[in-house]
PDB file of C-alpha atoms in Angstrom:
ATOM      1  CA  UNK N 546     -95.478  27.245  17.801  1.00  0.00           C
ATOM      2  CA  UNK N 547     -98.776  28.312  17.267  1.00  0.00           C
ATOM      3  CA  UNK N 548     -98.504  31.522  14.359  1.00  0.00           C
ATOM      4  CA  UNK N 549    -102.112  32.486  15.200  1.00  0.00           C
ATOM      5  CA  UNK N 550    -104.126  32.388  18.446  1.00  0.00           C
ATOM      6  CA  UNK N 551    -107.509  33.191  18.469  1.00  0.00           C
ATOM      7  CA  UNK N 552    -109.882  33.825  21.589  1.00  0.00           C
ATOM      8  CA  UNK N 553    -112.850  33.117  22.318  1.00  0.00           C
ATOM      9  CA  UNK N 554    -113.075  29.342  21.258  1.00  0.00           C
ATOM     10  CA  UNK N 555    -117.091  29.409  21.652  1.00  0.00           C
ATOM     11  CA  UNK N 556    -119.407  32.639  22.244  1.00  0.00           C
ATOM     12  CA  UNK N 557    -123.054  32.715  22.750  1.00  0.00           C
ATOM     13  CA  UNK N 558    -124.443  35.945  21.889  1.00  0.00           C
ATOM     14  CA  UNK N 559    -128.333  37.399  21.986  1.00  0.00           C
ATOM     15  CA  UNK N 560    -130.002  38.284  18.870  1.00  0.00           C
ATOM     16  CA  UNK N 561    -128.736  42.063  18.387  1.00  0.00           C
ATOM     17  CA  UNK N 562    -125.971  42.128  20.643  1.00  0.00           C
ATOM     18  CA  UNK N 563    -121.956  42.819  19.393  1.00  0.00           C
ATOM     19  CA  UNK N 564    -120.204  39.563  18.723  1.00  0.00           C
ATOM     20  CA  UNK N 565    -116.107  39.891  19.395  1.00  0.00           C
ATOM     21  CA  UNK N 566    -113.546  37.813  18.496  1.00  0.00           C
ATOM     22  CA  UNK N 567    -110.039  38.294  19.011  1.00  0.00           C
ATOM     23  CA  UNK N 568    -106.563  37.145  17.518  1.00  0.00           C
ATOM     24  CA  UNK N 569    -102.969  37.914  18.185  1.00  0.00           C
ATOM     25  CA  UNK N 570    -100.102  37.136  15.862  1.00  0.00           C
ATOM     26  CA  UNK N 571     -96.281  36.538  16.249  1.00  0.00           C
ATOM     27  CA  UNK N 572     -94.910  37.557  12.935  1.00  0.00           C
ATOM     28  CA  UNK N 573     -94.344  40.901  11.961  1.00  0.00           C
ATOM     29  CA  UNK N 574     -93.616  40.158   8.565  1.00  0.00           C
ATOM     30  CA  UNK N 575     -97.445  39.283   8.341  1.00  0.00           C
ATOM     31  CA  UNK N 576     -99.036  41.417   5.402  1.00  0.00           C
ATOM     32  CA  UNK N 577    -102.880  40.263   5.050  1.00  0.00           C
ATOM     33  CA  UNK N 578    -105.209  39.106   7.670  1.00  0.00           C
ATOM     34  CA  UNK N 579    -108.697  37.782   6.706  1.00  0.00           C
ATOM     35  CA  UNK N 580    -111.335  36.096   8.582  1.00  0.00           C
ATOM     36  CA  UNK N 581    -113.196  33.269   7.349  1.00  0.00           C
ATOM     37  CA  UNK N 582    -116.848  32.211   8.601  1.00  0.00           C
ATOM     38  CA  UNK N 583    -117.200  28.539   8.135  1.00  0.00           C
ATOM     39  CA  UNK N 584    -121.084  26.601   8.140  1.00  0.00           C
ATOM     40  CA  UNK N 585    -121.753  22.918   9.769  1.00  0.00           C
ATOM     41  CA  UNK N 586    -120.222  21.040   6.604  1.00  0.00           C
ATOM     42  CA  UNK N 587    -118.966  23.403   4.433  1.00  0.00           C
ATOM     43  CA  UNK N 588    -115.659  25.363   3.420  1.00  0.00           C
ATOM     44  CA  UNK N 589    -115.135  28.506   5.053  1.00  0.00           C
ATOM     45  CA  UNK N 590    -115.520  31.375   2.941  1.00  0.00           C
ATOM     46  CA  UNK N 591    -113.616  34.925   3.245  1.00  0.00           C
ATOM     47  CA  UNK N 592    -115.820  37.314   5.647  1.00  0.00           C
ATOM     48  CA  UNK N 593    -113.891  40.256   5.470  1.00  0.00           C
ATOM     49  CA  UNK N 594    -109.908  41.151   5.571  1.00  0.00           C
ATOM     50  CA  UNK N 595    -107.401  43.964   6.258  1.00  0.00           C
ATOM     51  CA  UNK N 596    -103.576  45.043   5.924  1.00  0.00           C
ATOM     52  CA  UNK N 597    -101.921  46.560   8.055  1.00  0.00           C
ATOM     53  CA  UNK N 598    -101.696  49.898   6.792  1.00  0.00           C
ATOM     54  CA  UNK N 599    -105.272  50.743   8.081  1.00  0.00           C
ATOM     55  CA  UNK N 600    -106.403  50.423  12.060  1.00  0.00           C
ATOM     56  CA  UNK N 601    -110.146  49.925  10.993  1.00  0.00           C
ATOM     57  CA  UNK N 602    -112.035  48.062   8.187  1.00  0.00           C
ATOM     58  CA  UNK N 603    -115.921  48.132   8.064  1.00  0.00           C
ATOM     59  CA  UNK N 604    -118.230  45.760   5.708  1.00  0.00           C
ATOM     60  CA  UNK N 605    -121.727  46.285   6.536  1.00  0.00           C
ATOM     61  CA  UNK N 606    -122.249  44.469  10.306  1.00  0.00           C
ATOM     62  CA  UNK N 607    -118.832  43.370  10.173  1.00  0.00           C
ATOM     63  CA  UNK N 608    -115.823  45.507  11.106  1.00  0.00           C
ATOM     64  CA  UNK N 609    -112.132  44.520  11.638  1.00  0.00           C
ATOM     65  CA  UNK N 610    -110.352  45.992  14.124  1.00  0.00           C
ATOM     66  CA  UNK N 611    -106.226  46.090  13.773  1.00  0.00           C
ATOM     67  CA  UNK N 612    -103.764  47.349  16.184  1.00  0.00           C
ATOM     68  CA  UNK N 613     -99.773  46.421  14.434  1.00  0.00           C
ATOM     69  CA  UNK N 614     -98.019  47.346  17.774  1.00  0.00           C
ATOM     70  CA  UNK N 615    -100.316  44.918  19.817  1.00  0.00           C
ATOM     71  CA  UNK N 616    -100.264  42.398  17.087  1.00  0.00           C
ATOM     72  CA  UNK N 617    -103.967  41.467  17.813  1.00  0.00           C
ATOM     73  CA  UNK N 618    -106.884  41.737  15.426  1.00  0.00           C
ATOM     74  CA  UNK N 619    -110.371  41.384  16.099  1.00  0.00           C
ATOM     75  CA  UNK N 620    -113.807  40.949  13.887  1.00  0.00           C
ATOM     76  CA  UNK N 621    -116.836  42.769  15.442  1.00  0.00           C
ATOM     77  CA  UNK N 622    -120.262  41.384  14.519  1.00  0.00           C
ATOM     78  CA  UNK N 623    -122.936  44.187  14.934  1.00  0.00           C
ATOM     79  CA  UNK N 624    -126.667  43.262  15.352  1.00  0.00           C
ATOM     80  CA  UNK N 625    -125.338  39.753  15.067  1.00  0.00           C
ATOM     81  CA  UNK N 626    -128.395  37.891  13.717  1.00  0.00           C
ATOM     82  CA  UNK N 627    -129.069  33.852  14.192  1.00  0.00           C
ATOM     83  CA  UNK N 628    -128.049  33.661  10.498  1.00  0.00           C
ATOM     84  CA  UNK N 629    -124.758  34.537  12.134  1.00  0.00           C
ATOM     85  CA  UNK N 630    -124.305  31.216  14.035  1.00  0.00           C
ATOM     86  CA  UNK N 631    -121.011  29.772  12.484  1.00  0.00           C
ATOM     87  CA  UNK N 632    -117.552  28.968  13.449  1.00  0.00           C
ATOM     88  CA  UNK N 633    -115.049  32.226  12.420  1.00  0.00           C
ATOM     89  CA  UNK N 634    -111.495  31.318  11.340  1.00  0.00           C
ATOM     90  CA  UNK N 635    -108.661  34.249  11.503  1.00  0.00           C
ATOM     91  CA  UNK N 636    -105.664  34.041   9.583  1.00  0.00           C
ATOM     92  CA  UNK N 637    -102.776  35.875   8.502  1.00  0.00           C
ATOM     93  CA  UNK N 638    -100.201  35.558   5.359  1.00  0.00           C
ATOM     94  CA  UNK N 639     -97.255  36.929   4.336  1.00  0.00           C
ATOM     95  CA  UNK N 640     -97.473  39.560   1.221  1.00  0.00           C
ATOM     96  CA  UNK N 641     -97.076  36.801  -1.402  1.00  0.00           C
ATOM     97  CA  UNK N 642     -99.449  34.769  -0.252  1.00  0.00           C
ATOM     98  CA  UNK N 643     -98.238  31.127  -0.351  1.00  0.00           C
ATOM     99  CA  UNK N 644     -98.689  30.053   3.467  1.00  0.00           C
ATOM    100  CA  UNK N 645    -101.937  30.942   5.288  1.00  0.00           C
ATOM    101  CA  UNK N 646    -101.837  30.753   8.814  1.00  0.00           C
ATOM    102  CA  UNK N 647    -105.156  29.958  10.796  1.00  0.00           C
ATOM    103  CA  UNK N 648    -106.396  30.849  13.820  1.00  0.00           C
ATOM    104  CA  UNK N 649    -108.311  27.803  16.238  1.00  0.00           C
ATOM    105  CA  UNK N 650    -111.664  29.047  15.285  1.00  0.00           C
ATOM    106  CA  UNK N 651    -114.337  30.514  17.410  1.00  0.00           C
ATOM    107  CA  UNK N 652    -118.118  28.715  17.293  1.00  0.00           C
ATOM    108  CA  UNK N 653    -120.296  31.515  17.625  1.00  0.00           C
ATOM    109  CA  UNK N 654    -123.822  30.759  18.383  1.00  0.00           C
ATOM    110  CA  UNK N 655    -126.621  33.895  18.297  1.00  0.00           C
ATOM    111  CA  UNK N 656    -129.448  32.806  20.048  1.00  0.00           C
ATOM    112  CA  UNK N 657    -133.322  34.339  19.185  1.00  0.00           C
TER     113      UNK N 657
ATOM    114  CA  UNK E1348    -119.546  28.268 -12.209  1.00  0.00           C
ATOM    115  CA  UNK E1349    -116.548  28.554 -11.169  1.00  0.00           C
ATOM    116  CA  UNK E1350    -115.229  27.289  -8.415  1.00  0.00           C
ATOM    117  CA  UNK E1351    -113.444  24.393  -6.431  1.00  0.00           C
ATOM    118  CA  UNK E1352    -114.873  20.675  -6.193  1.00  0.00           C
ATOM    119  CA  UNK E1353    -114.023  17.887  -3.632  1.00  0.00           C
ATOM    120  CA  UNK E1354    -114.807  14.440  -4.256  1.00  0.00           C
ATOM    121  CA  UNK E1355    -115.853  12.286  -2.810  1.00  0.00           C
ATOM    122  CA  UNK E1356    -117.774  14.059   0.061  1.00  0.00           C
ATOM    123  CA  UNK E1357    -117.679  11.168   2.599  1.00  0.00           C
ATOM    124  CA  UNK E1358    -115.209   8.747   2.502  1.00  0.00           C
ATOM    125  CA  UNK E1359    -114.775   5.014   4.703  1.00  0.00           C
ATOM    126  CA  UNK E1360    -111.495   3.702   4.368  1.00  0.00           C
ATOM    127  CA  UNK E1361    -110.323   0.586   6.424  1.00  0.00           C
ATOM    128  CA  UNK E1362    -106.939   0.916   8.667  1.00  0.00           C
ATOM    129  CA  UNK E1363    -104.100  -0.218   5.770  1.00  0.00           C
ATOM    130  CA  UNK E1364    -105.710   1.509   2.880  1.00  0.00           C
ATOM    131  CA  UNK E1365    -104.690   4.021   0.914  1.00  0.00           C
ATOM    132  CA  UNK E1366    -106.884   6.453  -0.374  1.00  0.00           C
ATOM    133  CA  UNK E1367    -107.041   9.511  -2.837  1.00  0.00           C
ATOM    134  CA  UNK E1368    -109.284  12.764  -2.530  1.00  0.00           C
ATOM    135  CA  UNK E1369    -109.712  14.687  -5.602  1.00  0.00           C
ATOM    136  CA  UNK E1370    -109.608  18.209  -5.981  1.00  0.00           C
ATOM    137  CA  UNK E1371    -110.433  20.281  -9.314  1.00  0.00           C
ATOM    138  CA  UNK E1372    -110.722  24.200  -9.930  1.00  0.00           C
ATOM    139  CA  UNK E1373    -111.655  25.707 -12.916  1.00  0.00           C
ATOM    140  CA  UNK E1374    -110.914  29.131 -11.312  1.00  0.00           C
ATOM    141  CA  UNK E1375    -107.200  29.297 -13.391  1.00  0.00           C
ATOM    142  CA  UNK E1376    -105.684  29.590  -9.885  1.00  0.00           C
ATOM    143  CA  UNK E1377    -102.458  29.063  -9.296  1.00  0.00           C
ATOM    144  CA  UNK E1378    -101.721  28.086  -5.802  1.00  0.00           C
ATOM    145  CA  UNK E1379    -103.480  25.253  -4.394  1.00  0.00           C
ATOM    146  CA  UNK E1380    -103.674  23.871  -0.524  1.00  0.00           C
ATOM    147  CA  UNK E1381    -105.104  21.170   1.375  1.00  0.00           C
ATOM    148  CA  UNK E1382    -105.747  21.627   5.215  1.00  0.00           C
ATOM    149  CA  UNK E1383    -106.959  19.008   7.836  1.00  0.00           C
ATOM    150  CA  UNK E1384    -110.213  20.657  10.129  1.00  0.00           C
ATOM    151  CA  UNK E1385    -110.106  18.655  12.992  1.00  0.00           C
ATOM    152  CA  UNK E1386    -112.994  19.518  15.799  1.00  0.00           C
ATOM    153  CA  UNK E1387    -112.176  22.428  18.215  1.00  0.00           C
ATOM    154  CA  UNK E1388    -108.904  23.061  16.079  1.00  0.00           C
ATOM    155  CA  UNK E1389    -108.243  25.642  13.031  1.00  0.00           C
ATOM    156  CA  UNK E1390    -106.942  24.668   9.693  1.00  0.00           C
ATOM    157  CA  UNK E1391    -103.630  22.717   9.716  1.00  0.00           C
ATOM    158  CA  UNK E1392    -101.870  22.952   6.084  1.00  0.00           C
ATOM    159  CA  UNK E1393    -101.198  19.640   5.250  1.00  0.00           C
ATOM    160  CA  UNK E1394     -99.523  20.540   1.104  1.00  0.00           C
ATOM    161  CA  UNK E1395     -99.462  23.339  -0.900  1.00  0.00           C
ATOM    162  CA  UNK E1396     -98.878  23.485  -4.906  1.00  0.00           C
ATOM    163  CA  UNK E1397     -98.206  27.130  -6.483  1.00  0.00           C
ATOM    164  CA  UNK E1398     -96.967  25.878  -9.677  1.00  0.00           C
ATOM    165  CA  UNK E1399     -97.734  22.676 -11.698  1.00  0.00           C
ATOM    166  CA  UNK E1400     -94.914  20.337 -11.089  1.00  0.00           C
ATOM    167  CA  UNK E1401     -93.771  21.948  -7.764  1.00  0.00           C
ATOM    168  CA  UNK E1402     -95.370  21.382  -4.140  1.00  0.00           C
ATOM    169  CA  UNK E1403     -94.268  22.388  -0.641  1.00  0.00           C
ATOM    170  CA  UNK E1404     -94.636  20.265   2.785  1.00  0.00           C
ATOM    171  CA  UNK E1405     -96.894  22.363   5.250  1.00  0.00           C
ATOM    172  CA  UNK E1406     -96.897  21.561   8.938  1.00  0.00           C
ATOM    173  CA  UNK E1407     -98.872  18.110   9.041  1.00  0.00           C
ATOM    174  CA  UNK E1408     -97.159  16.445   5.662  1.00  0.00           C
ATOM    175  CA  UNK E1409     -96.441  13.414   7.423  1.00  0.00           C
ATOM    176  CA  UNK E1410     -98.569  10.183   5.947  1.00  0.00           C
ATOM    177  CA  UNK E1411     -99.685  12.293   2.923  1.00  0.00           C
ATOM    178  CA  UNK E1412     -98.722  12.482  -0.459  1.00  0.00           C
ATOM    179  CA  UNK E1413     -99.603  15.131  -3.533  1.00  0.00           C
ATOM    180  CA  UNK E1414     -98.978  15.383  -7.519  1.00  0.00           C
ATOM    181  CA  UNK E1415     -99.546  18.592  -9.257  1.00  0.00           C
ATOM    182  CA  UNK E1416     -99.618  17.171 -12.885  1.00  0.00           C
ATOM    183  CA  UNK E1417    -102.356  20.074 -13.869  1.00  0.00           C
ATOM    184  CA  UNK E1418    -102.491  23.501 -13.537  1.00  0.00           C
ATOM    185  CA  UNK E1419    -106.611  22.341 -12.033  1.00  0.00           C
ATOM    186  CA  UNK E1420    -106.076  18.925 -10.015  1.00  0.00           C
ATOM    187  CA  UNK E1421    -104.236  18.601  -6.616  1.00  0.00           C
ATOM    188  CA  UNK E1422    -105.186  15.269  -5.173  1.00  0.00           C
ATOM    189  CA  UNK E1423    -103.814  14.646  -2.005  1.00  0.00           C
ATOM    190  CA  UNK E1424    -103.056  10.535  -0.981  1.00  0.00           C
ATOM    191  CA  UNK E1425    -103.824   9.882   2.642  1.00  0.00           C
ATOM    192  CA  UNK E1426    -101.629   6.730   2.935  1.00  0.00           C
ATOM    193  CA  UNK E1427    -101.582   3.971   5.745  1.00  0.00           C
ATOM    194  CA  UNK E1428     -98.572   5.605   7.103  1.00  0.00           C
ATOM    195  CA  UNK E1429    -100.826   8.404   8.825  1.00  0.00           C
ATOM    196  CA  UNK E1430    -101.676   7.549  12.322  1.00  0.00           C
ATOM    197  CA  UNK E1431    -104.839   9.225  12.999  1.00  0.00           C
ATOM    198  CA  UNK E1432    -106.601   9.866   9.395  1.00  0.00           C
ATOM    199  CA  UNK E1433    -109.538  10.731  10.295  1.00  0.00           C
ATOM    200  CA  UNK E1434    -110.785  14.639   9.612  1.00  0.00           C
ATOM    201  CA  UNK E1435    -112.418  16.273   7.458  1.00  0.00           C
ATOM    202  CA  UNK E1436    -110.248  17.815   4.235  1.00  0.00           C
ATOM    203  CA  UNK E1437    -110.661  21.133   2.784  1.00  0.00           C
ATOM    204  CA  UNK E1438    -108.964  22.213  -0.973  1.00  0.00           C
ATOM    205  CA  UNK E1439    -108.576  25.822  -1.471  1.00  0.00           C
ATOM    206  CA  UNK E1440    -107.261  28.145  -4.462  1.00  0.00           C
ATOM    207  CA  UNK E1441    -105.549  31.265  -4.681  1.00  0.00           C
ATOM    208  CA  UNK E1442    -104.953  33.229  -7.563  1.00  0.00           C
ATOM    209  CA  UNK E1443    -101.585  34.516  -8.263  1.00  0.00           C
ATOM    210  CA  UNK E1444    -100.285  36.793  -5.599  1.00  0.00           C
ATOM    211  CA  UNK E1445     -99.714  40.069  -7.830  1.00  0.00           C
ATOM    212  CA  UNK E1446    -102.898  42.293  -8.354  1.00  0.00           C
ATOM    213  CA  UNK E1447    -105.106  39.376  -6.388  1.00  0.00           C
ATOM    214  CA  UNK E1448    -106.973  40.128  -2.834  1.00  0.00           C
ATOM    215  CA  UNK E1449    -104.993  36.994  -1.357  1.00  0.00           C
ATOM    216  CA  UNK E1450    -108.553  35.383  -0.998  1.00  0.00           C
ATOM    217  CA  UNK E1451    -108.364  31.647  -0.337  1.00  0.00           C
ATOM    218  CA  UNK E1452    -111.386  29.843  -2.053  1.00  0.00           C
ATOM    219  CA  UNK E1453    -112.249  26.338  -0.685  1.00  0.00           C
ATOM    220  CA  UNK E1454    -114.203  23.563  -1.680  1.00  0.00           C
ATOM    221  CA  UNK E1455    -117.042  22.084   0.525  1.00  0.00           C
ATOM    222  CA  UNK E1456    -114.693  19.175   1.919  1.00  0.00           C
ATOM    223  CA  UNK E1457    -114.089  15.559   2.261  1.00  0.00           C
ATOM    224  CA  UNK E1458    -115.222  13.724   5.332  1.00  0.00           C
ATOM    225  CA  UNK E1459    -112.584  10.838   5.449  1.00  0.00           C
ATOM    226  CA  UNK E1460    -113.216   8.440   8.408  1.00  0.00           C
ATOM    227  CA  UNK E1461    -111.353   5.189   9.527  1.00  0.00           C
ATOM    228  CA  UNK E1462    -112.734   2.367  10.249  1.00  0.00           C
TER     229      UNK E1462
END
């Protein structure tokens, strides 16, 4: 059973639109969610991340958006900019952190 | 700099062969991982080490084997047994849970292909 679903799987935005991704998660018992943005050949790298003790989290064009009784999570790319174009892991953990659960990913491409 | 290293970057084994990707960290990080990336899918967690000496099966363990002799090497052992080998491999770190931010840092990856 799949922990961590994540929606869209590709999304093809203009340069200076809003880029939204979206996950949903079974457990409750999850304590940390972080999204990763991952480049052609590379390891994906920590974007931004959020418990669940706040709805909102905001980094610059990035902003995470949290609802616990939903159990869905979703990264917001303002202005998205072609330097954007990556594929955007979410994930969620438990409080101690030994088991990460990942999302599919979603390929997002910002075109010029 | 600090941070986690994969070698080798590509890798060609032949069906039959075993074959071992490193992984070292000089981050004093306690927890280690590997995940398979296959394309269109997430990150499937393959082993993961939070103490030297001690390792845990994750969901794909099957046709893989680990050692954790070091507190900074976790290579993992793609054996023959593994049906479909072929992926690319990511290492990642974590530091110990209490007072960390629970970020995972990975390496760049090992491109493993079958021939």
């Amino acid at each position: 059973q799949q922990q961590v679903k994540q929606s869209p799987q590709s999304l093809i935005v203009q340069k200076g639109g809003i880029s939204i991704i979206n996950c949903a998660y079974e457990n409750t018992a999850f304590d940390y969610f972080p999204w990763y943005q991952q480049f052609p050949g590379k390891g994906p790298a920590l974007l931004i991340a959020i418990r669940p003790d706040v709805s909102e989290k905001k980094e610059g064009r990035f902003t995470i958006s949290f609802n616990k009784s939903a159990k869905q999570f979703s990264l917001h790319i303002m202005d998205s900019q072609p330097g954007d174009s990556a594929t955007y892991f979410c994930a969620a953990s438990l409080y101690n952190f030994n088991k990460f659960y990942f999302g599919s990913g979603t390929k997002l491409n910002v075109k010029p | 700099d600090g941070g986690i290293t994969q070698s080798p970057k590509y890798l060609f084994r032949k069906e039959g062969q075993n074959v071992t990707l490193s992984c070292e960290q000089n981050l004093n990080h306690d927890a280690m991982y590997w995940y398979r990336q296959d394309p269109g899918q997430g990150l499937r967690l393959i082993y993961y080490s939070q103490i030297v000496n001690d390792f845990q099966k994750g969901d794909i363990a099957e046709g893989y084997s680990v050692s954790r002799e070091k507190k900074e090497s976790f290579p993992l052992t793609v054996t023959s047994a593994q049906k479909n080998p072929t992926a690319f491999y990511l290492c990642a770190s974590t530091a110990e849970w209490q007072g960390n931010t629970g970020e995972l840092f990975f390496g760049e990856g090992s491109r493993l292909t079958v021939l």
